[in-house]
């Protein structure tokens, strides 16, 4: 079996019968470890990773570009956006607008949840 970074290797040093465990953490070590005559590999364990949390972009690059152009053309000072079925609701300080959208766009936005431009990656700190 090929060793990979992250593998936990339990091995015995043949001269001393000492048993040790180490986690492979570098490319050079992978090759050096396998080729030593005085080491006997007893067990190799490979962790199975599962996703606990993953940051998912709310907007695609195309959706961001559309909103940037829309904001620029109409000069909106947007306070929040909200997706509802086939509409994108845009709020300014004292008014709001509704844009009809195709159901295939803005699909990463939860329906009826308001987002700020910062949350959507359209405004920096």
Tab-separated table of N, CA and C in Angstrom:
chain	number	residue	atom	x	y	z
A	1	UNK	N	0.844	-1.183	0.000
A	1	UNK	CA	0.000	0.000	0.000
A	1	UNK	C	0.881	1.235	0.000
A	2	UNK	N	0.453	2.249	-0.743
A	2	UNK	CA	1.179	3.512	-0.774
A	2	UNK	C	0.787	4.361	0.423
A	3	UNK	N	1.793	4.952	1.055
A	3	UNK	CA	1.525	5.850	2.171
A	3	UNK	C	1.135	7.216	1.624
A	4	UNK	N	0.216	7.871	2.342
A	4	UNK	CA	-0.223	9.206	1.970
A	4	UNK	C	-0.099	10.120	3.174
A	5	UNK	N	0.020	11.414	2.900
A	5	UNK	CA	0.041	12.391	3.979
A	5	UNK	C	-1.242	12.231	4.785
A	6	UNK	N	-1.119	12.188	6.097
A	6	UNK	CA	-2.273	12.011	6.974
A	6	UNK	C	-2.420	10.595	7.482
A	7	UNK	N	-1.747	9.625	6.843
A	7	UNK	CA	-1.814	8.234	7.310
A	7	UNK	C	-1.149	8.122	8.681
A	8	UNK	N	-1.714	7.259	9.521
A	8	UNK	CA	-1.094	6.950	10.817
A	8	UNK	C	-0.456	5.572	10.677
A	9	UNK	N	0.844	5.534	10.884
A	9	UNK	CA	1.605	4.310	10.690
A	9	UNK	C	2.113	3.809	12.042
A	10	UNK	N	1.781	2.568	12.366
A	10	UNK	CA	2.331	1.908	13.552
A	10	UNK	C	3.428	0.982	13.033
A	11	UNK	N	4.610	1.128	13.605
A	11	UNK	CA	5.753	0.373	13.101
A	11	UNK	C	6.619	-0.113	14.256
A	12	UNK	N	7.457	-1.089	13.924
A	12	UNK	CA	8.385	-1.636	14.915
A	12	UNK	C	9.799	-1.429	14.395
A	13	UNK	N	10.662	-0.944	15.276
A	13	UNK	CA	12.080	-0.839	14.932
A	13	UNK	C	12.681	-2.207	15.222
A	14	UNK	N	13.139	-2.893	14.203
A	14	UNK	CA	13.546	-4.295	14.304
A	14	UNK	C	14.681	-4.494	15.315
A	15	UNK	N	15.674	-3.621	15.354
A	15	UNK	CA	16.822	-3.788	16.259
A	15	UNK	C	16.426	-3.725	17.727
A	16	UNK	N	15.417	-2.904	18.062
A	16	UNK	CA	15.085	-2.701	19.482
A	16	UNK	C	13.718	-3.260	19.856
A	17	UNK	N	12.956	-3.745	18.901
A	17	UNK	CA	11.578	-4.201	19.112
A	17	UNK	C	10.664	-3.103	19.660
A	18	UNK	N	11.086	-1.865	19.546
A	18	UNK	CA	10.279	-0.734	20.020
A	18	UNK	C	9.169	-0.464	18.997
A	19	UNK	N	7.948	-0.304	19.503
A	19	UNK	CA	6.809	-0.028	18.629
A	19	UNK	C	6.429	1.438	18.783
A	20	UNK	N	6.261	2.107	17.677
A	20	UNK	CA	5.914	3.528	17.678
A	20	UNK	C	4.821	3.794	16.639
A	21	UNK	N	4.228	4.959	16.772
A	21	UNK	CA	3.217	5.395	15.804
A	21	UNK	C	3.565	6.803	15.367
A	22	UNK	N	3.366	7.074	14.093
A	22	UNK	CA	3.563	8.427	13.616
A	22	UNK	C	2.565	8.729	12.513
A	23	UNK	N	2.267	9.995	12.355
A	23	UNK	CA	1.359	10.435	11.288
A	23	UNK	C	2.223	11.035	10.195
A	24	UNK	N	2.064	10.516	8.992
A	24	UNK	CA	2.859	10.966	7.851
A	24	UNK	C	2.470	12.404	7.526
A	25	UNK	N	3.483	13.296	7.465
A	25	UNK	CA	3.169	14.701	7.240
A	25	UNK	C	4.010	15.366	6.159
A	26	UNK	N	4.755	14.606	5.403
A	26	UNK	CA	5.547	15.237	4.357
A	26	UNK	C	5.961	14.264	3.277
A	27	UNK	N	6.110	14.761	2.052
A	27	UNK	CA	6.443	13.931	0.902
A	27	UNK	C	7.747	13.186	1.030
A	28	UNK	N	8.795	13.852	1.552
A	28	UNK	CA	10.096	13.194	1.671
A	28	UNK	C	10.014	12.033	2.653
A	29	UNK	N	9.279	12.208	3.713
A	29	UNK	CA	9.147	11.173	4.722
A	29	UNK	C	8.438	9.942	4.170
A	30	UNK	N	7.519	10.142	3.262
A	30	UNK	CA	6.795	9.006	2.681
A	30	UNK	C	7.754	7.996	2.077
A	31	UNK	N	8.650	8.471	1.237
A	31	UNK	CA	9.581	7.564	0.559
A	31	UNK	C	10.631	7.018	1.519
A	32	UNK	N	11.180	7.860	2.377
A	32	UNK	CA	12.217	7.429	3.305
A	32	UNK	C	11.688	6.358	4.258
A	33	UNK	N	10.482	6.532	4.734
A	33	UNK	CA	9.907	5.629	5.720
A	33	UNK	C	9.703	4.238	5.141
A	34	UNK	N	9.238	4.143	3.932
A	34	UNK	CA	8.939	2.846	3.321
A	34	UNK	C	10.195	2.047	2.999
A	35	UNK	N	11.295	2.720	2.742
A	35	UNK	CA	12.471	2.033	2.231
A	35	UNK	C	13.469	1.613	3.308
A	36	UNK	N	13.221	1.852	4.558
A	36	UNK	CA	14.174	1.509	5.613
A	36	UNK	C	14.119	0.008	5.910
A	37	UNK	N	15.277	-0.620	5.965
A	37	UNK	CA	15.364	-2.058	6.230
A	37	UNK	C	15.151	-2.392	7.694
A	38	UNK	N	15.362	-1.436	8.581
A	38	UNK	CA	15.274	-1.724	10.007
A	38	UNK	C	13.894	-1.413	10.595
A	39	UNK	N	12.925	-1.108	9.746
A	39	UNK	CA	11.572	-0.801	10.209
A	39	UNK	C	10.592	-1.811	9.622
A	40	UNK	N	9.732	-2.330	10.478
A	40	UNK	CA	8.669	-3.223	10.026
A	40	UNK	C	7.338	-2.514	10.279
A	41	UNK	N	6.589	-2.301	9.202
A	41	UNK	CA	5.291	-1.639	9.338
A	41	UNK	C	4.281	-2.656	9.843
A	42	UNK	N	3.631	-2.324	10.952
A	42	UNK	CA	2.644	-3.216	11.554
A	42	UNK	C	1.235	-2.874	11.072
A	43	UNK	N	0.937	-1.580	11.029
A	43	UNK	CA	-0.417	-1.182	10.659
A	43	UNK	C	-0.381	0.208	10.037
A	44	UNK	N	-1.226	0.416	8.997
A	44	UNK	CA	-1.408	1.732	8.381
A	44	UNK	C	-2.893	2.065	8.475
A	45	UNK	N	-3.183	3.212	9.052
A	45	UNK	CA	-4.572	3.659	9.171
A	45	UNK	C	-4.738	4.955	8.387
A	46	UNK	N	-5.795	5.020	7.621
A	46	UNK	CA	-6.087	6.212	6.832
A	46	UNK	C	-7.406	6.791	7.325
A	47	UNK	N	-7.372	8.032	7.774
A	47	UNK	CA	-8.614	8.617	8.292
A	47	UNK	C	-9.630	8.853	7.180
A	48	UNK	N	-10.888	8.688	7.542
A	48	UNK	CA	-11.975	9.002	6.612
A	48	UNK	C	-12.535	10.345	7.049
A	49	UNK	N	-12.402	11.332	6.197
A	49	UNK	CA	-12.845	12.671	6.543
A	49	UNK	C	-14.277	12.881	6.071
A	50	UNK	N	-15.066	13.520	6.903
A	50	UNK	CA	-16.415	13.902	6.511
A	50	UNK	C	-16.534	15.406	6.687
A	51	UNK	N	-17.322	16.033	5.859
A	51	UNK	CA	-17.494	17.472	5.906
A	51	UNK	C	-18.364	17.822	7.111
A	52	UNK	N	-17.830	18.634	7.982
A	52	UNK	CA	-18.560	19.103	9.152
A	52	UNK	C	-19.179	20.464	8.842
A	53	UNK	N	-18.411	21.308	8.197
A	53	UNK	CA	-18.883	22.635	7.831
A	53	UNK	C	-18.180	23.040	6.545
A	54	UNK	N	-18.906	23.674	5.667
A	54	UNK	CA	-18.332	24.115	4.407
A	54	UNK	C	-18.931	25.455	4.049
A	55	UNK	N	-18.072	26.399	3.737
A	55	UNK	CA	-18.559	27.702	3.332
A	55	UNK	C	-18.966	27.616	1.865
A	56	UNK	N	-20.202	27.931	1.599
A	56	UNK	CA	-20.723	27.867	0.243
A	56	UNK	C	-21.017	29.289	-0.209
A	57	UNK	N	-20.544	29.637	-1.374
A	57	UNK	CA	-20.814	30.954	-1.921
A	57	UNK	C	-22.307	31.081	-2.191
A	58	UNK	N	-22.875	32.191	-1.797
A	58	UNK	CA	-24.305	32.410	-2.002
A	58	UNK	C	-24.628	32.782	-3.440
A	59	UNK	N	-23.698	33.479	-4.106
A	59	UNK	CA	-23.929	33.913	-5.480
A	59	UNK	C	-22.841	33.385	-6.402
A	60	UNK	N	-23.231	33.069	-7.619
A	60	UNK	CA	-22.241	32.709	-8.634
A	60	UNK	C	-21.577	34.000	-9.114
A	61	UNK	N	-20.486	33.883	-9.841
A	61	UNK	CA	-19.819	35.059	-10.392
A	61	UNK	C	-20.753	35.836	-11.320
A	62	UNK	N	-21.559	35.120	-12.097
A	62	UNK	CA	-22.500	35.767	-13.008
A	62	UNK	C	-23.568	36.546	-12.248
A	63	UNK	N	-24.074	35.965	-11.150
A	63	UNK	CA	-25.090	36.645	-10.347
A	63	UNK	C	-24.514	37.894	-9.678
A	64	UNK	N	-23.273	37.786	-9.191
A	64	UNK	CA	-22.619	38.956	-8.598
A	64	UNK	C	-22.456	40.059	-9.629
A	65	UNK	N	-22.000	39.682	-10.809
A	65	UNK	CA	-21.790	40.667	-11.870
A	65	UNK	C	-23.112	41.334	-12.253
A	66	UNK	N	-24.181	40.560	-12.373
A	66	UNK	CA	-25.501	41.102	-12.689
A	66	UNK	C	-25.902	42.146	-11.647
A	67	UNK	N	-25.772	41.813	-10.370
A	67	UNK	CA	-26.170	42.748	-9.315
A	67	UNK	C	-25.284	43.989	-9.279
A	68	UNK	N	-23.990	43.820	-9.519
A	68	UNK	CA	-23.093	44.975	-9.548
A	68	UNK	C	-23.504	45.948	-10.655
A	69	UNK	N	-23.785	45.402	-11.837
A	69	UNK	CA	-24.206	46.252	-12.959
A	69	UNK	C	-25.554	46.889	-12.652
A	70	UNK	N	-26.480	46.129	-12.118
A	70	UNK	CA	-27.817	46.621	-11.786
A	70	UNK	C	-27.719	47.780	-10.788
A	71	UNK	N	-26.888	47.618	-9.766
A	71	UNK	CA	-26.697	48.657	-8.757
A	71	UNK	C	-26.083	49.898	-9.390
A	72	UNK	N	-25.080	49.673	-10.246
A	72	UNK	CA	-24.378	50.782	-10.882
A	72	UNK	C	-25.301	51.551	-11.830
A	73	UNK	N	-26.053	50.856	-12.665
A	73	UNK	CA	-26.919	51.497	-13.659
A	73	UNK	C	-28.023	52.307	-12.985
A	74	UNK	N	-28.651	51.737	-11.975
A	74	UNK	CA	-29.785	52.404	-11.335
A	74	UNK	C	-29.388	53.238	-10.118
A	75	UNK	N	-28.130	53.156	-9.701
A	75	UNK	CA	-27.648	53.974	-8.595
A	75	UNK	C	-28.278	53.650	-7.254
A	76	UNK	N	-28.670	52.402	-7.065
A	76	UNK	CA	-29.317	52.003	-5.821
A	76	UNK	C	-28.344	52.038	-4.648
A	77	UNK	N	-28.860	52.400	-3.486
A	77	UNK	CA	-28.151	52.295	-2.217
A	77	UNK	C	-28.837	51.179	-1.447
A	78	UNK	N	-28.521	49.954	-1.811
A	78	UNK	CA	-29.241	48.781	-1.312
A	78	UNK	C	-28.921	48.512	0.155
A	79	UNK	N	-29.972	48.274	0.940
A	79	UNK	CA	-29.791	47.893	2.341
A	79	UNK	C	-29.928	46.388	2.519
A	80	UNK	N	-30.781	45.739	1.694
A	80	UNK	CA	-30.927	44.285	1.768
A	80	UNK	C	-31.588	43.752	0.502
A	81	UNK	N	-31.396	42.450	0.275
A	81	UNK	CA	-32.028	41.743	-0.837
A	81	UNK	C	-32.711	40.509	-0.278
A	82	UNK	N	-33.756	40.069	-0.985
A	82	UNK	CA	-34.483	38.883	-0.555
A	82	UNK	C	-35.019	38.164	-1.787
A	83	UNK	N	-34.902	36.851	-1.798
A	83	UNK	CA	-35.430	36.034	-2.907
A	83	UNK	C	-36.765	35.448	-2.474
A	84	UNK	N	-37.770	35.631	-3.320
A	84	UNK	CA	-39.085	35.033	-3.066
A	84	UNK	C	-39.567	34.414	-4.369
A	85	UNK	N	-39.700	33.116	-4.387
A	85	UNK	CA	-40.124	32.373	-5.574
A	85	UNK	C	-39.379	32.840	-6.802
A	86	UNK	N	-40.035	33.512	-7.725
A	86	UNK	CA	-39.379	33.963	-8.958
A	86	UNK	C	-39.085	35.452	-8.947
A	87	UNK	N	-38.856	36.003	-7.753
A	87	UNK	CA	-38.605	37.434	-7.645
A	87	UNK	C	-37.416	37.699	-6.730
A	88	UNK	N	-36.744	38.792	-7.035
A	88	UNK	CA	-35.680	39.279	-6.180
A	88	UNK	C	-36.137	40.640	-5.680
A	89	UNK	N	-36.350	40.760	-4.390
A	89	UNK	CA	-36.777	42.017	-3.783
A	89	UNK	C	-35.554	42.781	-3.324
A	90	UNK	N	-35.504	44.057	-3.698
A	90	UNK	CA	-34.368	44.908	-3.367
A	90	UNK	C	-34.876	46.075	-2.531
A	91	UNK	N	-34.283	46.260	-1.357
A	91	UNK	CA	-34.678	47.355	-0.486
A	91	UNK	C	-33.606	48.423	-0.452
A	92	UNK	N	-34.056	49.655	-0.571
A	92	UNK	CA	-33.211	50.812	-0.312
A	92	UNK	C	-33.664	51.389	1.021
A	93	UNK	N	-33.097	52.491	1.405
A	93	UNK	CA	-33.451	53.099	2.684
A	93	UNK	C	-34.946	53.387	2.778
A	94	UNK	N	-35.536	53.973	1.730
A	94	UNK	CA	-36.944	54.387	1.810
A	94	UNK	C	-37.828	53.827	0.702
A	95	UNK	N	-37.358	52.836	-0.028
A	95	UNK	CA	-38.190	52.232	-1.079
A	95	UNK	C	-37.718	50.810	-1.366
A	96	UNK	N	-38.528	50.091	-2.146
A	96	UNK	CA	-38.109	48.749	-2.547
A	96	UNK	C	-38.547	48.477	-3.976
A	97	UNK	N	-37.851	47.524	-4.608
A	97	UNK	CA	-38.076	47.169	-6.002
A	97	UNK	C	-38.144	45.644	-6.104
A	98	UNK	N	-38.844	45.180	-7.097
A	98	UNK	CA	-38.949	43.749	-7.333
A	98	UNK	C	-38.522	43.460	-8.763
A	99	UNK	N	-37.636	42.484	-8.906
A	99	UNK	CA	-37.165	42.052	-10.220
A	99	UNK	C	-37.647	40.625	-10.420
A	100	UNK	N	-38.278	40.373	-11.564
A	100	UNK	CA	-38.669	38.990	-11.862
A	100	UNK	C	-37.430	38.244	-12.331
A	101	UNK	N	-37.221	37.055	-11.768
A	101	UNK	CA	-36.038	36.264	-12.110
A	101	UNK	C	-36.448	34.847	-12.489
A	102	UNK	N	-35.589	34.191	-13.219
A	102	UNK	CA	-35.765	32.794	-13.570
A	102	UNK	C	-35.468	31.958	-12.324
A	103	UNK	N	-36.180	30.866	-12.141
A	103	UNK	CA	-35.981	30.042	-10.947
A	103	UNK	C	-34.599	29.396	-10.874
A	104	UNK	N	-33.853	29.398	-11.976
A	104	UNK	CA	-32.531	28.762	-11.982
A	104	UNK	C	-31.427	29.695	-11.482
A	105	UNK	N	-31.746	30.976	-11.265
A	105	UNK	CA	-30.735	31.903	-10.764
A	105	UNK	C	-31.006	32.245	-9.307
A	106	UNK	N	-29.969	32.659	-8.631
A	106	UNK	CA	-30.045	33.010	-7.215
A	106	UNK	C	-30.595	31.849	-6.379
A	107	UNK	N	-30.348	30.624	-6.825
A	107	UNK	CA	-30.918	29.461	-6.141
A	107	UNK	C	-30.209	29.116	-4.830
A	108	UNK	N	-29.025	29.702	-4.575
A	108	UNK	CA	-28.354	29.458	-3.293
A	108	UNK	C	-28.869	30.369	-2.185
A	109	UNK	N	-29.711	31.332	-2.546
A	109	UNK	CA	-30.312	32.200	-1.541
A	109	UNK	C	-31.563	31.521	-1.000
A	110	UNK	N	-31.686	31.499	0.307
A	110	UNK	CA	-32.895	30.938	0.907
A	110	UNK	C	-34.070	31.864	0.607
A	111	UNK	N	-35.209	31.268	0.317
A	111	UNK	CA	-36.398	32.074	0.056
A	111	UNK	C	-36.835	32.774	1.331
A	112	UNK	N	-37.240	34.015	1.165
A	112	UNK	CA	-37.770	34.847	2.253
A	112	UNK	C	-36.746	35.169	3.334
A	113	UNK	N	-35.482	35.032	3.017
A	113	UNK	CA	-34.424	35.434	3.952
A	113	UNK	C	-33.741	36.666	3.376
A	114	UNK	N	-33.556	37.681	4.204
A	114	UNK	CA	-32.912	38.920	3.764
A	114	UNK	C	-31.400	38.804	3.877
A	115	UNK	N	-30.698	39.380	2.892
A	115	UNK	CA	-29.241	39.375	2.856
A	115	UNK	C	-28.736	40.787	2.643
A	116	UNK	N	-27.641	41.121	3.301
A	116	UNK	CA	-26.979	42.397	3.050
A	116	UNK	C	-25.992	42.205	1.900
A	117	UNK	N	-25.529	43.323	1.342
A	117	UNK	CA	-24.529	43.239	0.269
A	117	UNK	C	-23.246	42.585	0.775
A	118	UNK	N	-22.911	42.823	2.025
A	118	UNK	CA	-21.707	42.227	2.600
A	118	UNK	C	-21.838	40.705	2.657
A	119	UNK	N	-23.001	40.208	3.089
A	119	UNK	CA	-23.224	38.759	3.163
A	119	UNK	C	-23.131	38.121	1.784
A	120	UNK	N	-23.484	38.865	0.749
A	120	UNK	CA	-23.462	38.340	-0.610
A	120	UNK	C	-22.111	38.531	-1.295
A	121	UNK	N	-21.172	39.124	-0.601
A	121	UNK	CA	-19.839	39.311	-1.173
A	121	UNK	C	-19.768	40.462	-2.159
A	122	UNK	N	-20.703	41.409	-2.048
A	122	UNK	CA	-20.746	42.546	-2.963
A	122	UNK	C	-20.237	43.834	-2.324
A	123	UNK	N	-19.898	43.769	-1.064
A	123	UNK	CA	-19.433	44.939	-0.335
A	123	UNK	C	-18.353	44.492	0.620
A	124	UNK	N	-17.271	45.251	0.672
A	124	UNK	CA	-16.192	44.893	1.603
A	124	UNK	C	-16.450	45.494	2.965
A	125	UNK	N	-15.574	45.138	3.919
A	125	UNK	CA	-15.740	45.625	5.310
A	125	UNK	C	-15.772	47.103	5.401
